Short mmCIF file of C-alpha atoms and ligand atoms in Angstrom, two decimals:
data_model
loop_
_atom_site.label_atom_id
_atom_site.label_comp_id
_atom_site.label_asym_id
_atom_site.label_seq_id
_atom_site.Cartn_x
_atom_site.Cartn_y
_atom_site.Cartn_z
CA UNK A 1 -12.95 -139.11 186.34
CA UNK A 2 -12.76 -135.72 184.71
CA UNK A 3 -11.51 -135.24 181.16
CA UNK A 4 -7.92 -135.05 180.27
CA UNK A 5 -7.90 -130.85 180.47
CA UNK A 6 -11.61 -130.59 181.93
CA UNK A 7 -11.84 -126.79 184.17
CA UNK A 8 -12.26 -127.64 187.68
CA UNK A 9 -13.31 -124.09 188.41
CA UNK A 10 -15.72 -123.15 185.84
CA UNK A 11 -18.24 -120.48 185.80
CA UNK A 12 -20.91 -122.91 184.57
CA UNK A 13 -21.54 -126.17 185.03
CA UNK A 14 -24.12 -127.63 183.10
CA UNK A 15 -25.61 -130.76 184.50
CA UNK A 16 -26.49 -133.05 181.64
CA UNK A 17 -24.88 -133.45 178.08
CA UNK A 18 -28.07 -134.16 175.96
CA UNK A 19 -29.61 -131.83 173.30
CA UNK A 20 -30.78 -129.42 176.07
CA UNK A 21 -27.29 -129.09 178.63
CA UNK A 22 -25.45 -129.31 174.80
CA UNK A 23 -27.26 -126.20 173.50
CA UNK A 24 -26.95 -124.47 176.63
CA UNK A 25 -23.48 -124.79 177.02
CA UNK A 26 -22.30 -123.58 173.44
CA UNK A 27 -24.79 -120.65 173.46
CA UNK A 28 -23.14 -119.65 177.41
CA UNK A 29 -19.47 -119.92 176.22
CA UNK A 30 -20.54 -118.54 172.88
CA UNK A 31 -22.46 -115.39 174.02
CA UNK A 32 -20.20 -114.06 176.84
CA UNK A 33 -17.19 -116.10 176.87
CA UNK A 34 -17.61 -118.07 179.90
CA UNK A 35 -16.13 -120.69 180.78
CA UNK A 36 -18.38 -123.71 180.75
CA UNK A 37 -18.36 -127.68 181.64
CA UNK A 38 -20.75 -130.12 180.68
CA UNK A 39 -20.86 -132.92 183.45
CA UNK A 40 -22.44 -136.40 181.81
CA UNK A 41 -22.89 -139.39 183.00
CA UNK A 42 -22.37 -140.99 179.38
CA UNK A 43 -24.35 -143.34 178.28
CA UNK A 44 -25.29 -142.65 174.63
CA UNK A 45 -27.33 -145.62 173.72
CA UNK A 46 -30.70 -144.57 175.36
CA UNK A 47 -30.10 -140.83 175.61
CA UNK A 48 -33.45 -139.51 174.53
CA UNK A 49 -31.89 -136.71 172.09
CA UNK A 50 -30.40 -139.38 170.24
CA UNK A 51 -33.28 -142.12 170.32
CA UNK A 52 -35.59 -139.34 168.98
CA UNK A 53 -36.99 -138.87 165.34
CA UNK A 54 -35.87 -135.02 165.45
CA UNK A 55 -39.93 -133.82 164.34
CA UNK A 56 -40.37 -130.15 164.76
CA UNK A 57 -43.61 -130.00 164.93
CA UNK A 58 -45.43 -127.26 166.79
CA UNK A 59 -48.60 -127.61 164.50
CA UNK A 60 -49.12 -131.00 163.87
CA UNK A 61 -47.97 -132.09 167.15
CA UNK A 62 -50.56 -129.41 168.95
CA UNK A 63 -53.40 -130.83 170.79
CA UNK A 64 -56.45 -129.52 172.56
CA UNK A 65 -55.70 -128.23 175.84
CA UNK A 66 -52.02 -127.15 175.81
CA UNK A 67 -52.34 -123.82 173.94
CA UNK A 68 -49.74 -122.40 176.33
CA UNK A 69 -47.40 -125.03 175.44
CA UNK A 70 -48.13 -124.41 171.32
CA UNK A 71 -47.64 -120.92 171.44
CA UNK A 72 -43.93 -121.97 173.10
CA UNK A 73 -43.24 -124.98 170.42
CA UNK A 74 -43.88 -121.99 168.03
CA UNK A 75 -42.00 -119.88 169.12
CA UNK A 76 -38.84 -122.44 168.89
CA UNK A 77 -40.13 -123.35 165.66
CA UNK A 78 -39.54 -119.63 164.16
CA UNK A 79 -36.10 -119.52 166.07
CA UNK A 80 -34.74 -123.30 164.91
CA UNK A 81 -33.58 -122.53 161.25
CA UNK A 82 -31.40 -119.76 161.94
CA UNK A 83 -30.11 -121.53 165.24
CA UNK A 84 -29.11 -124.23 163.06
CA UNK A 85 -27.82 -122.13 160.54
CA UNK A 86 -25.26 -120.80 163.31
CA UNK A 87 -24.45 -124.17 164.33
CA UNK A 88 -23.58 -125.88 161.05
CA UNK A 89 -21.01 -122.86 160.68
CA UNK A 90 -19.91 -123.05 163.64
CA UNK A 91 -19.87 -127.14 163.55
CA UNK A 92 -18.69 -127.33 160.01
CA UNK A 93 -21.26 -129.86 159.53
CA UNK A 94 -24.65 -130.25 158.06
CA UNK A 95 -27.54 -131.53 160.33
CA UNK A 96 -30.30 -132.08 157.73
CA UNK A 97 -33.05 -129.72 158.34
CA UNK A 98 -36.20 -130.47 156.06
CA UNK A 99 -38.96 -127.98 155.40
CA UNK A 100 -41.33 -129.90 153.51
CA UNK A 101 -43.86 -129.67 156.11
CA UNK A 102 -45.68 -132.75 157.78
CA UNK A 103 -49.20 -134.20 156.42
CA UNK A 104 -51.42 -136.09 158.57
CA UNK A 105 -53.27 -138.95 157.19
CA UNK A 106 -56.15 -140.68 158.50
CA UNK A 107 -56.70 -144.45 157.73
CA UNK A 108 -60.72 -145.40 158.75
CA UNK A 109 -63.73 -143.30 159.06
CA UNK A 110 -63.53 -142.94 163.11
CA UNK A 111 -59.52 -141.60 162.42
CA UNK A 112 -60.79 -138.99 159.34
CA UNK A 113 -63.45 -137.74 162.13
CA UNK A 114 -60.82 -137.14 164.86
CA UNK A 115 -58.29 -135.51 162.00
CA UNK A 116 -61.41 -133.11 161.08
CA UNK A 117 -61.70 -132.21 164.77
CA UNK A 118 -58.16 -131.86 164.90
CA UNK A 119 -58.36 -129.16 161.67
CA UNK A 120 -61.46 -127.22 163.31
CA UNK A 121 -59.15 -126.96 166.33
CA UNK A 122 -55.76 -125.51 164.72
CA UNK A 123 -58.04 -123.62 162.34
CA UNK A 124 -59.60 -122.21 165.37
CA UNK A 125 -56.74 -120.54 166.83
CA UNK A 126 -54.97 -119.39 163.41
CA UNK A 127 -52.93 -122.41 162.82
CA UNK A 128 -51.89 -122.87 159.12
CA UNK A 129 -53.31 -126.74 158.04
CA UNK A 130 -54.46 -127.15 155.05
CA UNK A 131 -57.34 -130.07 154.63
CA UNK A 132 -56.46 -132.55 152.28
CA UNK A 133 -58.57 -135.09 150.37
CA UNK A 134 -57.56 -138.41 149.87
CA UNK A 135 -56.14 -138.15 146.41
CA UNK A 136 -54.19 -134.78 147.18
CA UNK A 137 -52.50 -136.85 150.21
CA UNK A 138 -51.38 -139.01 147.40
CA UNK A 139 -50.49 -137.22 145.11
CA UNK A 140 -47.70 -135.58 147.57
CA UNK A 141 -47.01 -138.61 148.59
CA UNK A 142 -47.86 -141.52 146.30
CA UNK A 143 -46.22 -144.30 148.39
CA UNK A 144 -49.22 -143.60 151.21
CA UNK A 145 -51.62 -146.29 150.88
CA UNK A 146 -54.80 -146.19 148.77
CA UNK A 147 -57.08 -146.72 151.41
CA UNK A 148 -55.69 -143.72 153.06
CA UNK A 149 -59.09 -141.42 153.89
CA UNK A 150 -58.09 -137.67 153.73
CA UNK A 151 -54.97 -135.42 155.13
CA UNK A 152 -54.16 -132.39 156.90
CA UNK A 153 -51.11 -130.86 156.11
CA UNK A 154 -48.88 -128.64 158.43
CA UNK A 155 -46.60 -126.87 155.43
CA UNK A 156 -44.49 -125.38 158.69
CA UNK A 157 -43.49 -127.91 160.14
CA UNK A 158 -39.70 -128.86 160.34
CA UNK A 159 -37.53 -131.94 160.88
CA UNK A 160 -33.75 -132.44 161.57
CA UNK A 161 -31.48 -135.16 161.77
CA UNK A 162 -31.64 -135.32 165.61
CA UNK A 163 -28.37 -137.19 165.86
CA UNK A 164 -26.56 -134.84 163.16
CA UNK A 165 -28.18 -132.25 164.67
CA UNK A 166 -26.43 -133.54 168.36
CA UNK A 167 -23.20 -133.87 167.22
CA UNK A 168 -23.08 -130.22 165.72
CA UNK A 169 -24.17 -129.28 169.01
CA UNK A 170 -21.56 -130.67 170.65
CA UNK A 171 -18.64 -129.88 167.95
CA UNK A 172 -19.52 -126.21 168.22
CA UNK A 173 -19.96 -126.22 171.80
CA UNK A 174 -15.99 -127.65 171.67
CA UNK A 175 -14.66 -125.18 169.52
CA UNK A 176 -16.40 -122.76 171.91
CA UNK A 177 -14.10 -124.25 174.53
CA UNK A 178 -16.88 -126.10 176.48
CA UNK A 179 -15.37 -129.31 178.22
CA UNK A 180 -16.96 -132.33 179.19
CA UNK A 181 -16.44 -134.37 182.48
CA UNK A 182 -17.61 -138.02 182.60
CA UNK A 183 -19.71 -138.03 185.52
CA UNK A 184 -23.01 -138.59 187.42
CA UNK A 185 -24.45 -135.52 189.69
CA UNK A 186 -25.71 -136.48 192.99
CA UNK A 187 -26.31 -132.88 194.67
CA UNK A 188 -26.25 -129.18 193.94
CA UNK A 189 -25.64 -127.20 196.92
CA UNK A 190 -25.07 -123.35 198.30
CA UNK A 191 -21.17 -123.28 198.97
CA UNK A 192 -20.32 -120.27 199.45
CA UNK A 193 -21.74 -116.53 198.70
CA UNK A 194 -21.65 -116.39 194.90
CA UNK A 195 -20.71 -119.65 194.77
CA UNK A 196 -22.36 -123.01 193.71
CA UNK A 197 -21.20 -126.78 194.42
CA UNK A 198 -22.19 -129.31 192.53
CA UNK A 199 -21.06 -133.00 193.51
CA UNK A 200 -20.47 -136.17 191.82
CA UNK A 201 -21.41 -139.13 192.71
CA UNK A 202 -17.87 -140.37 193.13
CA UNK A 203 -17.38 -137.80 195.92
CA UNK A 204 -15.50 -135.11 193.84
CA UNK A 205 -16.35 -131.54 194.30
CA UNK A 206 -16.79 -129.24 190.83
CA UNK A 207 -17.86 -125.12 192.02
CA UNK A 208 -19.13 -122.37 189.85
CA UNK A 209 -20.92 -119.48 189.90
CA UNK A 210 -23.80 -120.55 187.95
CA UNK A 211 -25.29 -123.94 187.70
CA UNK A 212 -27.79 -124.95 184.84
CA UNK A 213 -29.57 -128.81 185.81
CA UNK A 214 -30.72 -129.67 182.39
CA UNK A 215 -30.12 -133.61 183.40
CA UNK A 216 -33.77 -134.56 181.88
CA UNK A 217 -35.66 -137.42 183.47
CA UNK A 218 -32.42 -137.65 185.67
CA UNK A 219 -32.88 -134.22 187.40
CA UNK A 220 -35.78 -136.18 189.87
CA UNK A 221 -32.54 -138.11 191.60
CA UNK A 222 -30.54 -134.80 191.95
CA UNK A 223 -30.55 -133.32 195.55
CA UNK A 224 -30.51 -130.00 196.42
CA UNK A 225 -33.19 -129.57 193.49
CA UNK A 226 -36.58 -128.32 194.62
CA UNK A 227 -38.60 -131.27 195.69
CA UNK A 228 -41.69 -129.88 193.94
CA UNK A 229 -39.35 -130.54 190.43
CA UNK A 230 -37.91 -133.47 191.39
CA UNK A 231 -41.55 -135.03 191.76
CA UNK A 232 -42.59 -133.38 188.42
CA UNK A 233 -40.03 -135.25 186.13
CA UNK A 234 -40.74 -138.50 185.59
CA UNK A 235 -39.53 -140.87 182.71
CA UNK A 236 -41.40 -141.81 180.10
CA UNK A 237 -40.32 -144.62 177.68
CA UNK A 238 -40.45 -144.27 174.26
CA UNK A 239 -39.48 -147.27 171.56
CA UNK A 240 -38.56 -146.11 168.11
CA UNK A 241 -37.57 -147.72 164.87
CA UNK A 242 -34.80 -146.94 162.10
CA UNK A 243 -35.39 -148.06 158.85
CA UNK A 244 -33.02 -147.86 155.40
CA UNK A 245 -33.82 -148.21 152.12
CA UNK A 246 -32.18 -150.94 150.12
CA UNK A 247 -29.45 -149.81 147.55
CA UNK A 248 -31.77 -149.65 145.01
CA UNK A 249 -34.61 -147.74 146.59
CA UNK A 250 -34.93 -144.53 146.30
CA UNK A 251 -36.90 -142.56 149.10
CA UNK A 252 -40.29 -143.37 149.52
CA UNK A 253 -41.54 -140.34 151.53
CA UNK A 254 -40.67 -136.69 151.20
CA UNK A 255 -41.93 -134.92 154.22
CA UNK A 256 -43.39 -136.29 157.56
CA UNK A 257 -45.94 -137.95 157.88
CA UNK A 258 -48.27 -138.34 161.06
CA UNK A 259 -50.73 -141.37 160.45
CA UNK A 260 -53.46 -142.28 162.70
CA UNK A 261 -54.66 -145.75 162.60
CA UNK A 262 -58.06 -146.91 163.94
CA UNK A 263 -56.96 -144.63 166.76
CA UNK A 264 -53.72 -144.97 167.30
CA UNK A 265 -50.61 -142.08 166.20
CA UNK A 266 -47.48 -142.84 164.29
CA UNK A 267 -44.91 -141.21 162.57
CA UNK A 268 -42.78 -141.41 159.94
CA UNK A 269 -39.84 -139.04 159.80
CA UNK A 270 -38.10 -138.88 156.39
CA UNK A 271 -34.02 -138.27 155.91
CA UNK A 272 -32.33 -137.44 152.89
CA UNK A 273 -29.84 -140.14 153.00
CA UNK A 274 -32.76 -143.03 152.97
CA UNK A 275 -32.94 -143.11 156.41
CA UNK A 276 -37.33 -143.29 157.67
CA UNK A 277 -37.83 -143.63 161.54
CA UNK A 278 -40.76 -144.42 162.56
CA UNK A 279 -41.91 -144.03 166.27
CA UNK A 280 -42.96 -143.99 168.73
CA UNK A 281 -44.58 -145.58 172.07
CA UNK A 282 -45.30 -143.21 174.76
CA UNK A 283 -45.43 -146.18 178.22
CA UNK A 284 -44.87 -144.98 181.68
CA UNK A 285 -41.95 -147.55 182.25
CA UNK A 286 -38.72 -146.38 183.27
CA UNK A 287 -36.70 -149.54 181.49
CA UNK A 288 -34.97 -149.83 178.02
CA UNK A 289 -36.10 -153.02 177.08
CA UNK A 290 -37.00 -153.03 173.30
CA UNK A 291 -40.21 -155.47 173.18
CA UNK A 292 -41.67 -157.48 170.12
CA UNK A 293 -44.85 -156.15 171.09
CA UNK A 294 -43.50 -152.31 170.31
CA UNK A 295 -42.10 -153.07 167.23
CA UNK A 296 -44.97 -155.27 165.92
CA UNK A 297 -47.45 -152.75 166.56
CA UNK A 298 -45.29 -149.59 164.92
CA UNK A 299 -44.39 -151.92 161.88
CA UNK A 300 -48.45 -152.70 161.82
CA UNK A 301 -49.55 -149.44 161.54
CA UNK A 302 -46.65 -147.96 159.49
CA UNK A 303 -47.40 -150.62 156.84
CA UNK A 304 -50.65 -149.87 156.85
CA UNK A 305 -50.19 -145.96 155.78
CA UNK A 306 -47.11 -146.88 153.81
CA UNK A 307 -47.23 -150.59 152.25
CA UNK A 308 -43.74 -150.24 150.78
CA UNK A 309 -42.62 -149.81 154.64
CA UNK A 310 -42.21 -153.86 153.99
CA UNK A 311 -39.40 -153.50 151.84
CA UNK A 312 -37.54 -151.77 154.01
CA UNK A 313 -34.35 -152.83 155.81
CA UNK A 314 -35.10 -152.55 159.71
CA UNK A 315 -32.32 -151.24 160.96
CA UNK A 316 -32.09 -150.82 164.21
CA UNK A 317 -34.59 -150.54 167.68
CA UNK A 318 -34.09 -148.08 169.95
CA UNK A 319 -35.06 -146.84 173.43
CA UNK A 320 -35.05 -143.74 175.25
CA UNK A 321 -36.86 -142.08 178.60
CA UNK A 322 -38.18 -138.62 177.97
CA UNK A 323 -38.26 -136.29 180.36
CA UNK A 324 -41.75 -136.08 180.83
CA UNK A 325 -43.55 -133.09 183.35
CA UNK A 326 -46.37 -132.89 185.30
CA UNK A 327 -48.17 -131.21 182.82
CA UNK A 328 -45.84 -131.81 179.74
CA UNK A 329 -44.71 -128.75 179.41
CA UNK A 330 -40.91 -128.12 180.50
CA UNK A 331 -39.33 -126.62 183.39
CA UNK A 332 -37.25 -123.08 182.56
CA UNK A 333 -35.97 -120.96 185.34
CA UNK A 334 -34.23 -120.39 188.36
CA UNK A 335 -34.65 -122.08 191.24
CA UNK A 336 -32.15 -120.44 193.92
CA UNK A 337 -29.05 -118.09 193.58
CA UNK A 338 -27.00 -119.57 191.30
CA UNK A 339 -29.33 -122.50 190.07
CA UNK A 340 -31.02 -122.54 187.22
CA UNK A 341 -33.37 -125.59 185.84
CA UNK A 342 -33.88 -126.64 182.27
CA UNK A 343 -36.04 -129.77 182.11
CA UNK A 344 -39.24 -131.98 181.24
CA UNK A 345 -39.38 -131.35 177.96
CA UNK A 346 -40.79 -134.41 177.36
CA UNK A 347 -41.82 -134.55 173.77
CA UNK A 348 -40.32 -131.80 172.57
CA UNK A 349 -36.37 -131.43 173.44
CA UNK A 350 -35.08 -131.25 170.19
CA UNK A 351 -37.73 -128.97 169.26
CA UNK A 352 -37.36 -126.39 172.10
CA UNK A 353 -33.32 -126.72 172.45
CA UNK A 354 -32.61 -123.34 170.61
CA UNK A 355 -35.37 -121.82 172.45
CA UNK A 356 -34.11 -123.12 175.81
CA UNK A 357 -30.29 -122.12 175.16
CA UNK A 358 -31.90 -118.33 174.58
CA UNK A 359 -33.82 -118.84 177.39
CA UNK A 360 -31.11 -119.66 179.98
CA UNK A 361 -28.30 -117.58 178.06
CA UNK A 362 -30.84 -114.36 179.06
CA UNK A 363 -31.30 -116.05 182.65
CA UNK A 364 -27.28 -116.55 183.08
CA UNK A 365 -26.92 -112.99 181.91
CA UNK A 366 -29.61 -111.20 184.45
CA UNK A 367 -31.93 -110.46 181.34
CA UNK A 368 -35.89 -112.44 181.09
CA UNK A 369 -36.68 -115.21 178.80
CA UNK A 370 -39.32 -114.43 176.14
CA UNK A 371 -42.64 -113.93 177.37
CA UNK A 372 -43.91 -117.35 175.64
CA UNK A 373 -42.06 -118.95 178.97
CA UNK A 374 -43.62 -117.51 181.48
CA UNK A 375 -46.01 -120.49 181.27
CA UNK A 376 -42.82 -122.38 182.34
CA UNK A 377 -40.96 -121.49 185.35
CA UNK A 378 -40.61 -123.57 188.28
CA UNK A 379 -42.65 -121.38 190.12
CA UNK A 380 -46.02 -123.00 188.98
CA UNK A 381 -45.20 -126.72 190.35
CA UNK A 382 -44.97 -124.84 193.83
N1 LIG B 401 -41.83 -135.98 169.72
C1 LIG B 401 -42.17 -137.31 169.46
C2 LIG B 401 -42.03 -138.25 170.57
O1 LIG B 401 -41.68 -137.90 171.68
O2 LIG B 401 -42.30 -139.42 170.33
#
C-alpha cells in the first residue's frame, strides 16, 4: 500500500530504497526539484547497505585485474567527504566518517609474500601504500598481535558508519520531499510517449517520466529490464559480525584494518562509539541464514590479528546479498527512454553511492556521467 501522502504521479520513481535508490533520490529532488518516490519493498534486516561495514576503500580493496574498476572506486573516494559533508547538513546528523586510513597486516610468511605482491602492484600504478614493518604496524596499532609479520598501509582510505550514514541519506532525501511507497516492483514498461510505468507486484500502477532501477540483487526479477542485466546480477551472500566494547574498554583499534590470515581476508572496521565489525564471507548463496561455521571462522582469524577481539561483546550477526555483477563492477546507465539502471555494485555500494547519485543526476538531466564510468554502462553486458 502506498504511504499515507506518497505522489502517485511522480517524475521519478526510483526502484529500490537502499544506499544506492536513497542517494539517488535526494540528489534528483535536490538538484532540480523533481518530484521523486522511492518504491521499497522493506525489509531492513538483510538490506546489504545496512549489513555492510561502510569501508571506503579504493586502495586497499584494489586487486590485480580490475584497474577500470579502481580508477572508479577512486574517483568516489575523492567525491565521498564533501558528499557527506552536504548530507549531515542537510540530515542534521553526523554519520561518522574516519580518515585514519586502513593498514593491512599479514599474519605468516606465505600472507607477508602475497601483501608484498600486493604493494609492487598499487606501487605500480601510483597508488599511495606505504610498506610497513612489523613493529611500525604496532606501533599504530598496538592491540595487533605480536606475531603479526609486516603492513601496508593505505593513509586514503575512508570509513563511515554505513547505517548512520543510511539514515542521513534517507532524512535528507525527506526533507527534500522524496516519499517512500512500501512496495515490491514486478515490471517497468513503455506506457506512453514520455511516459514510464512501473508496476507493483500487488497490481497497482505508479507512472513517471523517468525511472531509475537501483533495486540491487533484486533488479534480476524485474521485467521489462534488459535480459542481458537481469542475468548479470546475481546475489552474493555476505555474513558479518558487530562487536562492542565492554563499558570499561576503551577502543582497541583506530583505523581499519585488513588482515590476511594463512590466506584468507578479514576486516576490521573501527567506530568511534566502540563499535568494531568485522566481516565478511563472500558465498554464492542467495539465503540469510547466519551459520556457526561463518562466525567461527571470522572470530578465528580476527583473534588471531587482534587477541583482545576475545574480550569483546559479540553483538550481533548479520546477513546481507550484495549485488554482485558479472564482472564486479556495477551497472550505470540507461537502458531505454525513460529507464535508467543503477546496480551490481557488489562490494562497493556504500563506497560508490555519491558517485552513482552524480552519475544518474547528470543522466536524469541529459548531461554524461564522468568519464571514469564509461567502463560501466549497460552497453558492455550486450
Ligand atoms: N566491501 C566489503 C564487503 O563487501 O565485504
Amino acid at each position: 500500500m502506498p504511504a499515507k501522502g506518497a505522489q502517485m504521479n511522480p517524475d521519478v520513481v526510483v526502484v529500490g530504497g537502499g544506499v544506492i535508490g536513497t542517494a539517488i533520490a535526494w540528489r534528483a529532488a535536490l538538484r532540480s526539484r523533481r518530484r521523486v518516490t522511492i518504491i521499497d519493498p522493506g525489509g531492513d534486516a538483510d538490506k546489504a547497505s545496512l549489513v555492510a561495514a561502510g569501508m571506503l576503500g579504493p586502495v586497499s580493496e584494489s586487486v590485480f585485474g580490475e584497474e577500470e574498476l579502481l580508477a572508479l572506486n577512486l574517483l568516489a573516494v575523492a567525491r565521498f567527504p564533501e558528499f557527506n559533508r552536504e548530507l549531515e547538513t542537510a540530515a542534521g546528523t553526523a554519520t561518522g566518517l574516519r580518515t585514519e586510513g586502513t593498514l593491512s597486516v599479514a599474519y605468516d610468511s606465505g600472507d607477508l609474500a602475497a601483501l608484498r605482491r600486493l604493494a609492487d602492484f598499487r606501487h605500480g600504478i601510483g597508488l599511495r601504500a606505504e610498506v610497513l614493518a612489523a613493529r611500525e604496524c604496532r606501533r599504530l596499532e598496538p592491540f595487533l598481535a605480536p606475531n603479526v609479520s609486516g603492513g601496508l598501509l593505505a593513509p586514503g582510505d575512508l570509513s563511515v558508519d554505513n547505517r548512520r550514514y543510511v539514515r542521513a541519506l534517507r532524512e535528507a532525501a525527506a526533507n527534500a520531499g522524496v516519499e517512500v511507497i512500501r512496495g515490491k516492483v514486478a515490471t517497468v514498461s513503455e506506457h506512453a510517449p514520455g511516459e514510464v510505468a512501473v508496476t507493483l507486484t500487488t497490481g497497482e500502477l505508479i507512472t513517471a517520466t523517468s525511472v531509475v532501477v537501483a533495486a540491487g540483487w533484486a533488479t534480476g526479477a524485474i521485467d521489462g529490464v534488459p535480459e542481458a542485466i537481469r542475468k548479470a546480477v546475481r546475489p552474493v551472500k555476505g555474513q558479518i559480525l558487530r562487536l562492542r566494547h565492554p563499558g570499561s574498554l576503551p577502543p582497541i583499534l583506530t583505523r581499519t584494518i585488513r588482515a590476511l590470515v594463512q590466506g584468507r581476508d578479514i576486516y576490521l572496521v573501527p567506530r568511534a562509539d566502540g563499535e568494531l565489525v568485522v566481516g565478511a564471507t563472500q558465498e554464492e548463496r542467495d539465503d540469510t541464514d547466519a551459520t556457526a561455521g561463518a562466525v567461527h571462522d571470522l572470530l578465528r582469524d580476527a583473534q588471531t590479528a587482534v587477541p583482545a577481539v576475545s574480550e569483546l561483546i559479540l553483538a550481533e550477526i548479520s546477513v546481507g546479498l550484495r549485488p554482485g555483477s558479472a564482472d564486479n563492477g556495477p551497472i550505470v546507465g540507461a537502458v531505454s527512454d525513460g529507464v535508467i539502471v543503477a546496480t551490481g555494485h557488489f562490494r562497493n555500494g556504500i563506497l560508490l553511492s555519491a558517485a552513482t547519485a552524480d552519475a544518474v543526476a547528470a543522466l536524469l538531466s541529459g548531461g554524461e556521467p564522468e568519464r571514469q564510468w564509461s567502463a560501466f554502462t549497460p552497453g558492455r553486458l550486450s
